[in-house]
XYZ file of C-alpha atoms in Angstrom:
571
model
C -22.141 19.010 6.004
C -23.072 21.138 9.008
C -21.070 24.159 10.066
C -20.275 22.430 13.375
C -18.722 19.491 11.537
C -16.751 21.846 9.305
C -15.429 23.749 12.320
C -14.515 20.525 14.128
C -12.402 19.499 11.129
C -10.528 22.805 11.175
C -10.153 22.369 14.946
C -8.527 18.979 14.391
C -6.016 20.586 12.024
C -5.149 23.319 14.540
C -4.801 20.914 17.489
C -2.538 18.667 15.413
C -0.405 21.632 14.318
C -0.030 22.857 17.905
C 1.109 19.411 19.066
C 3.680 19.232 16.272
C 5.070 22.595 17.392
C 5.255 21.336 20.991
C 7.115 18.190 19.927
C 9.755 20.120 17.978
C 11.926 21.126 20.935
C 12.185 17.785 22.810
C 12.841 15.843 19.613
C 15.232 18.563 18.469
C 17.257 18.373 21.681
C 17.444 14.579 21.403
C 18.704 14.827 17.834
C 21.124 17.621 18.750
C 22.794 15.401 21.339
C 23.432 12.803 18.627
C 24.533 15.521 16.183
C 27.186 16.639 18.655
C 28.239 13.074 19.463
C 27.473 13.517 23.168
C 26.921 10.629 25.536
C 23.317 9.829 26.428
C 21.829 7.330 28.893
C 21.326 4.957 25.963
C 25.083 4.798 25.408
C 25.438 2.657 28.522
C 23.431 -0.084 26.848
C 24.064 0.468 23.162
C 27.603 1.874 23.284
C 29.225 -1.600 23.046
C 26.981 -2.403 20.073
C 28.071 0.801 18.325
C 31.756 0.077 18.912
C 31.240 -3.495 17.748
C 29.842 -2.272 14.431
C 32.871 -0.027 13.926
C 35.315 -2.848 14.640
C 33.443 -5.210 12.345
C 33.406 -2.676 9.502
C 36.914 -1.344 10.118
C 35.595 2.200 10.594
C 37.258 4.891 12.684
C 34.320 7.083 13.811
C 36.667 9.924 14.797
C 38.116 10.225 11.286
C 36.088 12.967 9.630
C 35.353 13.236 5.920
C 35.156 16.083 3.438
C 32.013 16.404 1.324
C 33.321 14.262 -1.531
C 34.304 11.442 0.827
C 30.998 11.724 2.674
C 29.078 11.540 -0.608
C 31.184 8.651 -1.938
C 30.713 6.517 1.168
C 27.004 7.321 1.203
C 26.565 6.304 -2.440
C 28.576 3.095 -2.054
C 26.361 2.172 0.888
C 23.209 2.803 -1.157
C 24.410 0.679 -4.072
C 25.419 -2.170 -1.749
C 22.059 -2.158 0.002
C 20.166 -2.105 -3.310
C 22.052 -5.241 -4.377
C 21.386 -6.867 -1.004
C 17.639 -6.215 -1.126
C 17.406 -7.228 -4.783
C 18.966 -10.572 -3.897
C 16.589 -11.108 -0.956
C 13.542 -10.472 -3.142
C 14.735 -12.556 -6.080
C 15.666 -15.517 -3.851
C 12.569 -15.268 -1.654
C 11.266 -18.647 -2.823
C 14.266 -20.564 -1.437
C 14.834 -18.501 1.723
C 13.392 -19.332 5.164
C 10.423 -17.705 6.951
C 8.213 -18.256 3.920
C 5.553 -20.723 5.121
C 3.178 -19.906 2.263
C 5.842 -20.779 -0.304
C 5.725 -17.424 -2.092
C 7.985 -17.331 -5.151
C 10.757 -14.831 -5.818
C 9.871 -11.501 -7.416
C 10.520 -10.711 -11.073
C 13.779 -8.908 -11.935
C 12.097 -5.586 -12.751
C 9.819 -5.779 -9.714
C 12.691 -6.640 -7.360
C 14.854 -3.801 -8.652
C 12.003 -1.308 -8.393
C 11.261 -2.372 -4.799
C 14.939 -2.337 -3.779
C 15.374 1.204 -5.117
C 12.066 2.279 -3.550
C 13.093 1.283 -0.033
C 16.712 2.421 -0.294
C 15.583 5.894 -1.395
C 12.966 6.191 1.390
C 10.218 6.213 -1.264
C 8.638 2.826 -0.474
C 6.681 2.813 -3.727
C 4.730 -0.443 -3.794
C 3.471 -1.864 -7.082
C 2.448 -5.078 -5.277
C 0.188 -6.157 -2.428
C 2.563 -6.968 0.421
C 0.384 -9.645 2.022
C 0.221 -11.706 -1.190
C 3.716 -11.165 -2.622
C 6.226 -10.937 0.250
C 7.325 -13.439 2.886
C 7.986 -12.441 6.485
C 11.738 -12.552 5.819
C 11.410 -10.209 2.857
C 9.236 -7.841 4.884
C 11.647 -7.807 7.831
C 15.131 -8.118 6.345
C 14.509 -6.822 2.857
C 12.237 -3.874 3.661
C 12.021 -2.955 7.357
C 15.824 -2.862 7.556
C 15.826 -0.176 4.877
C 13.150 1.781 6.675
C 15.782 2.362 9.363
C 18.773 2.859 7.080
C 17.125 5.202 4.561
C 15.783 7.374 7.376
C 19.201 7.438 9.050
C 20.822 8.386 5.739
C 18.483 11.355 5.320
C 19.204 12.637 8.830
C 22.950 12.096 8.292
C 22.880 14.338 5.202
C 21.007 16.971 7.217
C 23.669 16.757 9.946
C 26.393 17.261 7.350
C 24.642 20.363 6.017
C 24.176 21.712 9.549
C 27.931 21.338 10.095
C 28.549 23.232 6.863
C 26.668 26.216 8.281
C 28.033 25.851 11.819
C 31.733 25.255 11.128
C 34.295 27.642 9.684
C 37.417 27.234 7.557
C 37.412 23.456 7.533
C 36.693 20.728 4.998
C 35.336 18.274 7.565
C 31.609 17.435 7.683
C 31.667 14.468 10.065
C 31.791 10.753 9.349
C 28.938 9.190 7.364
C 29.271 5.782 9.035
C 29.321 7.264 12.537
C 26.337 9.530 11.816
C 24.270 6.744 10.279
C 25.078 4.278 13.058
C 24.373 6.692 15.906
C 21.101 7.924 14.416
C 19.916 4.342 14.022
C 21.022 3.109 17.439
C 20.227 6.093 19.638
C 17.198 7.660 17.904
C 15.328 5.384 15.532
C 15.736 2.011 17.250
C 14.741 2.952 20.823
C 11.879 5.159 19.642
C 10.521 2.378 17.456
C 10.726 -0.219 20.237
C 8.482 1.952 22.409
C 6.250 2.822 19.472
C 5.851 -0.809 18.384
C 4.871 -1.846 21.916
C 2.174 0.841 21.880
C 0.911 -0.453 18.538
C 0.805 -4.039 19.800
C -1.160 -2.906 22.855
C -3.559 -1.135 20.492
C -4.247 -4.257 18.452
C -1.600 -4.302 15.710
C -0.284 -7.867 15.103
C 3.351 -8.767 15.785
C 4.008 -12.443 15.093
C 6.128 -14.762 12.984
C 3.002 -16.669 12.046
C 1.825 -16.151 8.500
C -1.881 -17.016 8.601
C -4.722 -17.091 11.100
C -7.721 -19.268 10.251
C -11.100 -17.798 11.140
C -14.767 -18.638 10.688
C -17.015 -15.797 9.624
C -20.518 -15.087 10.931
C -21.886 -16.788 7.830
C -19.915 -19.924 8.650
C -17.360 -19.496 5.865
C -13.706 -20.257 6.515
C -11.138 -17.532 5.962
C -7.339 -17.448 6.100
C -6.194 -14.014 7.332
C -2.627 -12.919 6.671
C -0.698 -11.662 9.700
C 2.979 -11.168 10.446
C 5.490 -8.812 12.092
C 3.325 -5.778 11.388
C 3.876 -3.550 14.451
C 7.664 -3.457 14.107
C 7.369 -2.403 10.476
C 4.578 0.052 11.175
C 6.575 1.958 13.803
C 9.572 2.794 11.610
C 7.305 3.172 8.559
C 5.781 6.218 10.250
C 8.624 7.606 12.355
C 11.097 7.280 9.472
C 8.601 8.740 6.948
C 8.942 5.607 4.839
C 5.289 4.776 4.218
C 5.472 1.269 2.780
C 2.766 -0.874 4.347
C 2.717 -4.543 5.309
C -0.716 -4.720 3.673
C -1.863 -3.382 0.328
C -4.428 -1.088 1.972
C -1.616 0.454 4.030
C -2.840 2.500 7.013
C -6.454 2.032 5.933
C -6.074 -1.616 7.012
C -7.275 -2.252 10.587
C -4.205 -4.399 11.309
C -1.952 -1.416 10.576
C -4.142 1.356 11.944
C -6.888 -0.034 14.189
C -8.335 3.025 15.959
C -8.805 6.771 15.588
C -6.272 7.363 18.391
C -3.638 5.218 16.676
C -4.380 7.133 13.471
C -3.692 10.460 15.225
C -0.497 9.150 16.830
C 0.682 7.902 13.448
C 0.232 11.341 11.947
C 2.168 12.946 14.808
C 4.973 10.420 14.422
C 5.308 11.248 10.714
C 6.108 14.872 11.612
C 7.957 14.362 14.908
C 11.559 14.004 13.723
C 11.176 16.403 10.807
C 9.876 19.140 13.109
C 12.584 18.326 15.645
C 15.320 18.797 13.055
C 14.326 22.450 12.618
C 15.154 23.021 16.295
C 18.350 20.971 15.915
C 19.398 23.276 13.082
C 18.847 26.314 15.279
C 20.948 24.787 18.049
C 23.667 23.813 15.573
C 24.072 27.361 14.240
C 23.810 28.886 17.720
C 20.465 30.641 17.225
C 17.296 28.680 17.884
C 15.216 31.509 16.407
C 16.534 30.417 13.001
C 15.040 26.988 13.560
C 11.722 28.376 14.797
C 11.457 30.627 11.741
C 11.822 27.595 9.469
C 9.240 25.634 11.456
C 6.694 28.491 11.357
C 7.102 28.788 7.599
C 6.595 25.038 7.242
C 3.515 25.022 9.467
C 2.001 28.010 7.666
C 2.171 26.098 4.378
C 0.877 22.959 6.059
C -2.179 24.582 7.668
C -3.105 26.242 4.378
C -2.873 22.953 2.484
C -4.708 20.885 5.085
C -7.489 23.480 5.296
C -8.066 23.395 1.540
C -8.200 19.595 1.463
C -10.683 19.471 4.351
C -12.796 22.269 2.856
C -13.196 20.401 -0.422
C -13.679 16.945 1.102
C -16.233 18.337 3.543
C -18.121 19.916 0.646
C -18.636 16.482 -0.846
C -19.108 15.407 -4.433
C -21.353 17.808 -6.415
C -22.325 14.990 -8.772
C -23.789 13.062 -5.836
C -25.428 16.196 -4.458
C -27.458 16.440 -7.659
C -28.709 12.934 -6.926
C -29.784 13.940 -3.428
C -26.817 12.328 -1.593
C -25.480 15.024 0.712
C -22.561 15.173 3.134
C -18.776 14.904 2.902
C -16.966 12.909 0.258
C -16.602 9.465 1.891
C -15.609 7.492 -1.203
C -12.370 5.618 -0.513
C -12.330 6.599 3.169
C -12.592 4.544 6.361
C -15.727 5.269 8.374
C -13.787 4.822 11.619
C -11.615 7.828 10.685
C -14.065 9.994 8.774
C -13.435 12.694 6.188
C -11.602 15.136 8.487
C -8.926 12.709 9.709
C -8.551 11.343 6.173
C -8.015 14.826 4.753
C -5.490 15.612 7.488
C -3.634 12.325 6.962
C -3.404 12.923 3.196
C -1.870 16.351 3.776
C 0.546 15.076 6.416
C 1.783 12.120 4.382
C 2.473 14.222 1.278
C 3.889 17.226 3.136
C 6.347 14.725 4.550
C 7.895 12.106 2.267
C 5.959 9.349 4.011
C 3.432 8.130 1.453
C 1.420 6.065 3.933
C -2.313 6.448 3.368
C -5.437 5.892 5.448
C -7.710 6.739 2.502
C -7.495 6.415 -1.258
C -6.203 9.678 -2.740
C -7.565 8.588 -6.112
C -11.082 9.028 -4.671
C -10.574 12.541 -3.289
C -12.334 15.488 -4.888
C -10.399 17.289 -7.597
C -9.035 20.065 -5.360
C -8.702 17.643 -2.455
C -6.400 15.488 -4.564
C -4.596 18.502 -5.994
C -3.057 19.588 -2.676
C -1.278 16.256 -1.983
C 0.082 16.449 -5.529
C 1.191 20.054 -4.985
C 2.841 19.178 -1.651
C 5.036 16.638 -3.413
C 5.802 18.963 -6.306
C 7.119 21.536 -3.827
C 9.779 18.938 -2.957
C 8.145 17.728 0.262
C 9.777 20.435 2.325
C 6.675 21.225 4.421
C 8.186 19.408 7.438
C 9.216 16.845 4.831
C 10.925 13.508 5.201
C 13.313 12.876 8.076
C 16.431 14.776 7.077
C 15.342 15.377 3.504
C 12.681 17.868 4.574
C 15.066 20.204 6.368
C 17.892 19.985 3.845
C 15.389 20.530 1.029
C 13.955 23.533 2.859
C 17.438 24.990 3.369
C 17.942 24.898 -0.392
C 14.995 27.289 -0.672
C 16.432 29.352 2.192
C 19.665 29.768 0.218
C 17.647 30.852 -2.811
C 15.450 33.200 -0.765
C 18.376 34.929 0.922
C 20.017 35.333 -2.487
C 16.880 37.093 -3.746
C 16.871 39.265 -0.621
C 20.492 40.181 -1.299
C 19.598 41.276 -4.811
C 16.848 43.492 -3.439
C 19.049 45.266 -0.869
C 22.181 45.319 -3.016
C 24.394 43.320 -0.640
C 26.143 39.969 -0.721
C 23.570 37.608 0.781
C 24.274 36.093 4.202
C 22.557 33.301 6.055
C 23.300 32.214 9.650
C 26.733 33.786 9.497
C 27.823 32.530 6.075
C 28.171 34.471 2.851
C 26.038 32.879 0.137
C 27.930 33.136 -3.133
C 27.383 32.031 -6.720
C 28.523 28.443 -6.116
C 25.924 27.777 -3.413
C 23.122 29.382 -5.428
C 23.974 27.358 -8.536
C 24.079 24.121 -6.553
C 20.778 24.934 -4.834
C 19.100 25.654 -8.167
C 20.544 22.428 -9.600
C 19.072 20.405 -6.731
C 15.693 22.168 -6.911
C 15.295 21.892 -10.688
C 15.796 18.108 -10.658
C 12.225 17.696 -9.434
C 10.396 19.424 -12.310
C 12.764 17.983 -14.911
C 12.177 14.401 -13.782
C 8.457 14.749 -13.069
C 7.535 16.513 -16.291
C 10.041 14.729 -18.497
C 9.186 11.198 -17.412
C 5.447 11.934 -17.379
C 5.755 13.164 -20.955
C 7.521 9.941 -21.942
C 4.804 7.828 -20.320
C 1.890 9.618 -21.980
C 3.245 9.208 -25.519
C 4.250 5.541 -25.372
C 1.769 2.648 -25.602
C 3.317 0.948 -22.554
C 2.709 4.086 -20.521
C -0.818 4.661 -21.751
C -1.745 1.074 -20.880
C -1.211 1.815 -17.163
C -4.060 4.077 -16.029
C -7.466 2.496 -15.500
C -9.205 5.837 -15.920
C -9.133 7.411 -19.344
C -8.922 11.074 -20.211
C -8.011 13.772 -17.646
C -7.994 11.531 -14.597
C -5.854 8.936 -16.370
C -3.300 11.655 -17.011
C -3.446 12.633 -13.339
C -2.743 9.017 -12.318
C 0.438 9.017 -14.419
C 1.500 12.494 -13.272
C 0.893 11.581 -9.625
C 3.013 8.418 -9.974
C 6.071 10.242 -11.332
C 5.601 13.086 -8.871
C 5.441 10.605 -5.990
C 8.458 8.638 -7.213
C 10.684 11.643 -7.902
C 9.730 13.296 -4.607
C 10.423 9.973 -2.814
C 6.902 9.853 -1.387
C 5.435 6.522 -2.471
C 1.699 7.243 -2.354
C -0.354 6.820 -5.515
C -3.537 7.520 -7.351
C -4.181 3.827 -7.130
C -5.898 3.485 -10.487
C -2.498 3.148 -12.170
C -1.373 -0.399 -12.965
C 2.303 0.150 -12.206
C 3.593 -3.411 -11.828
C 4.855 -3.643 -15.403
C 8.444 -3.611 -16.690
C 7.854 -0.162 -18.193
C 6.647 1.490 -15.009
C 8.928 -0.505 -12.697
C 11.916 0.656 -14.717
C 10.966 4.270 -15.301
C 9.706 4.857 -11.751
C 12.902 3.278 -10.428
C 14.931 5.833 -12.402
C 12.725 8.634 -11.036
C 13.212 7.495 -7.425
C 17.000 7.213 -7.755
C 17.452 10.587 -9.460
C 14.991 12.322 -7.153
C 16.944 11.196 -4.094
C 20.599 11.374 -4.999
C 20.698 14.239 -7.504
C 19.511 16.317 -4.557
C 21.716 14.733 -1.880
C 24.981 15.274 -3.764
C 24.477 19.027 -4.408
C 23.398 19.429 -0.769
C 26.654 17.866 0.411
C 28.602 20.033 -2.030
C 26.924 23.125 -0.553
C 27.826 21.891 2.939
C 31.477 21.483 1.931
C 31.600 24.933 0.363
C 30.055 26.616 3.399
C 32.239 24.761 5.903
C 35.368 26.083 4.176
C 34.136 29.660 4.497
C 34.718 31.850 7.550
C 31.918 33.032 9.805
C 30.608 36.518 9.047
C 28.951 38.300 11.978
C 25.623 39.925 11.173
C 25.906 43.666 10.599
C 23.455 46.568 10.408
C 22.925 45.909 6.687
C 22.305 42.181 7.040
C 18.903 40.907 6.028
C 17.134 39.538 9.144
C 16.334 35.834 8.844
C 14.246 35.213 11.947
C 11.193 37.463 11.724
C 7.903 37.651 9.895
C 9.410 39.308 6.805
C 11.824 36.395 6.370
C 9.083 33.810 6.891
C 6.957 35.560 4.272
C 9.856 35.638 1.808
C 10.532 31.948 2.382
C 6.911 30.991 1.786
C 6.699 33.163 -1.336
C 9.915 31.704 -2.770
C 8.698 28.146 -2.181
C 5.309 28.795 -3.773
C 6.770 30.567 -6.801
C 9.453 27.963 -7.436
C 6.901 25.200 -6.821
C 5.107 26.559 -9.863
C 7.998 25.242 -11.984
C 6.362 21.832 -11.719
C 2.756 22.523 -10.900
C 1.792 24.995 -13.623
C 3.396 23.043 -16.499
C 1.673 19.889 -15.228
C -1.623 21.728 -15.658
C -0.570 22.833 -19.128
C 0.153 19.214 -20.089
C -3.469 18.352 -19.302
C -5.549 21.526 -19.670
C -8.751 19.755 -18.726
C -7.179 17.589 -16.048
C -8.680 17.044 -12.618
C -7.142 20.209 -11.184
C -9.159 22.427 -13.536
C -12.194 20.219 -13.088
C -11.909 20.953 -9.366
C -12.119 24.694 -10.047
C -15.233 24.126 -12.147
C -16.834 22.107 -9.349
C -16.818 25.213 -7.175
C -19.462 26.700 -9.467
C -22.110 24.132 -8.462
């Protein structure tokens, strides 16, 4: 690998990061208008549709809810949609839009998939093109790509209101938030995005197969379908579940290097925008910029490490005289740099889409995606979940700052007391408990040990990665794990559900507690939460707390791939 190639890879990372920063304000203003419930030009067209939904559901959008009501309605909606999707998948064989006559999915597989898409994880134990009909892809899965993304942003809005409001129990209306986010943000953006994808060569058709003759004269049936519409929300909503098994490495999902770059930007667009929305909501945009800079600092560090190791190549192959970057499991049309960047983006967010096989990355190159997820995917993060997860760390960081200066901690005008700190710790500790606990179960039971194709350290990493991905609601995998078994379908389903909603509920409880509290103006003794010192404290808190999961995972496998990666540096 030449120095020029290495520099160009780092240049790609910096250009991408700069564009994300530029997108934050326009997307943030768009989201802020919906947060406030203001009229937009889209209301002229979609306003009657919104009101029609409310009348049909018997919802009064002006009737606000306290945190318990907000959480209850949210959870009832999630349960109902899990049942709906489960039924679609089980009955697939007798439902329309199934020209290939694909049968219904097994009970454990259908439940796992329903939970995966409701929780924004989109874990896929199956190959979509061989298992799912067009109806299942569109109604069973793509629908949830919209709804799960809207749910995440709705929870973020509720938390923003907790910081912004004073002496009230009201956090908004879940149904109104979810409907408006879907109609006025996700839907119009995805229509434009899908048209761009179609123009770039991504299929969008109700046909199921295209018959082709190869150059050798053989006949081939190529699966197609409504790919572009699913691809748009898959990326913008940080869902990640692909129409095809190869996901964004498939040319029908990701045909060109330009589309690949746009897909990466779209994964971060709304998450970055929500940092600016938060600043607007609390009346100080510098608060939002401080959060974004902390996120981007962590992102650039992670992406740089992945590119550095992938560019260095595989030392085992170097000994055989094969030089250059590690290209195993990567698409030549993207190259090692774009693959390394995509892997960092998709795991920093809760997307899980892949344009290369993470299982084939070098040891340290694969370690960073794993670490990103074990931090809680708060480096930009999923739409909604990234910012509310990051604010949990902000609560913890400002509490630590308060201990150091001997004052009651304050953040954006609210006193942070014992209740908020306890709830934040509860939400944060769910991740290591689920990841480490369920991984431990899998590595001591025969059903769990039968899953990984690799044996030894890398087999352990495949299991650890799966439970990390599921609990963090990411959905990517070290693809050597055979996960389509009742054991893994069941246990990963539990991980996805707990990882999503045992964080959401404490977040809403924090929002309710803060909303009831009065605003406290910043005084001369207040710890500043907009400058470099605050950004440094945030980053340090995240990295230290992230060790709750990462270091014990190394201890569980002392010769696992992560340590092997350190040894590779000695070559």
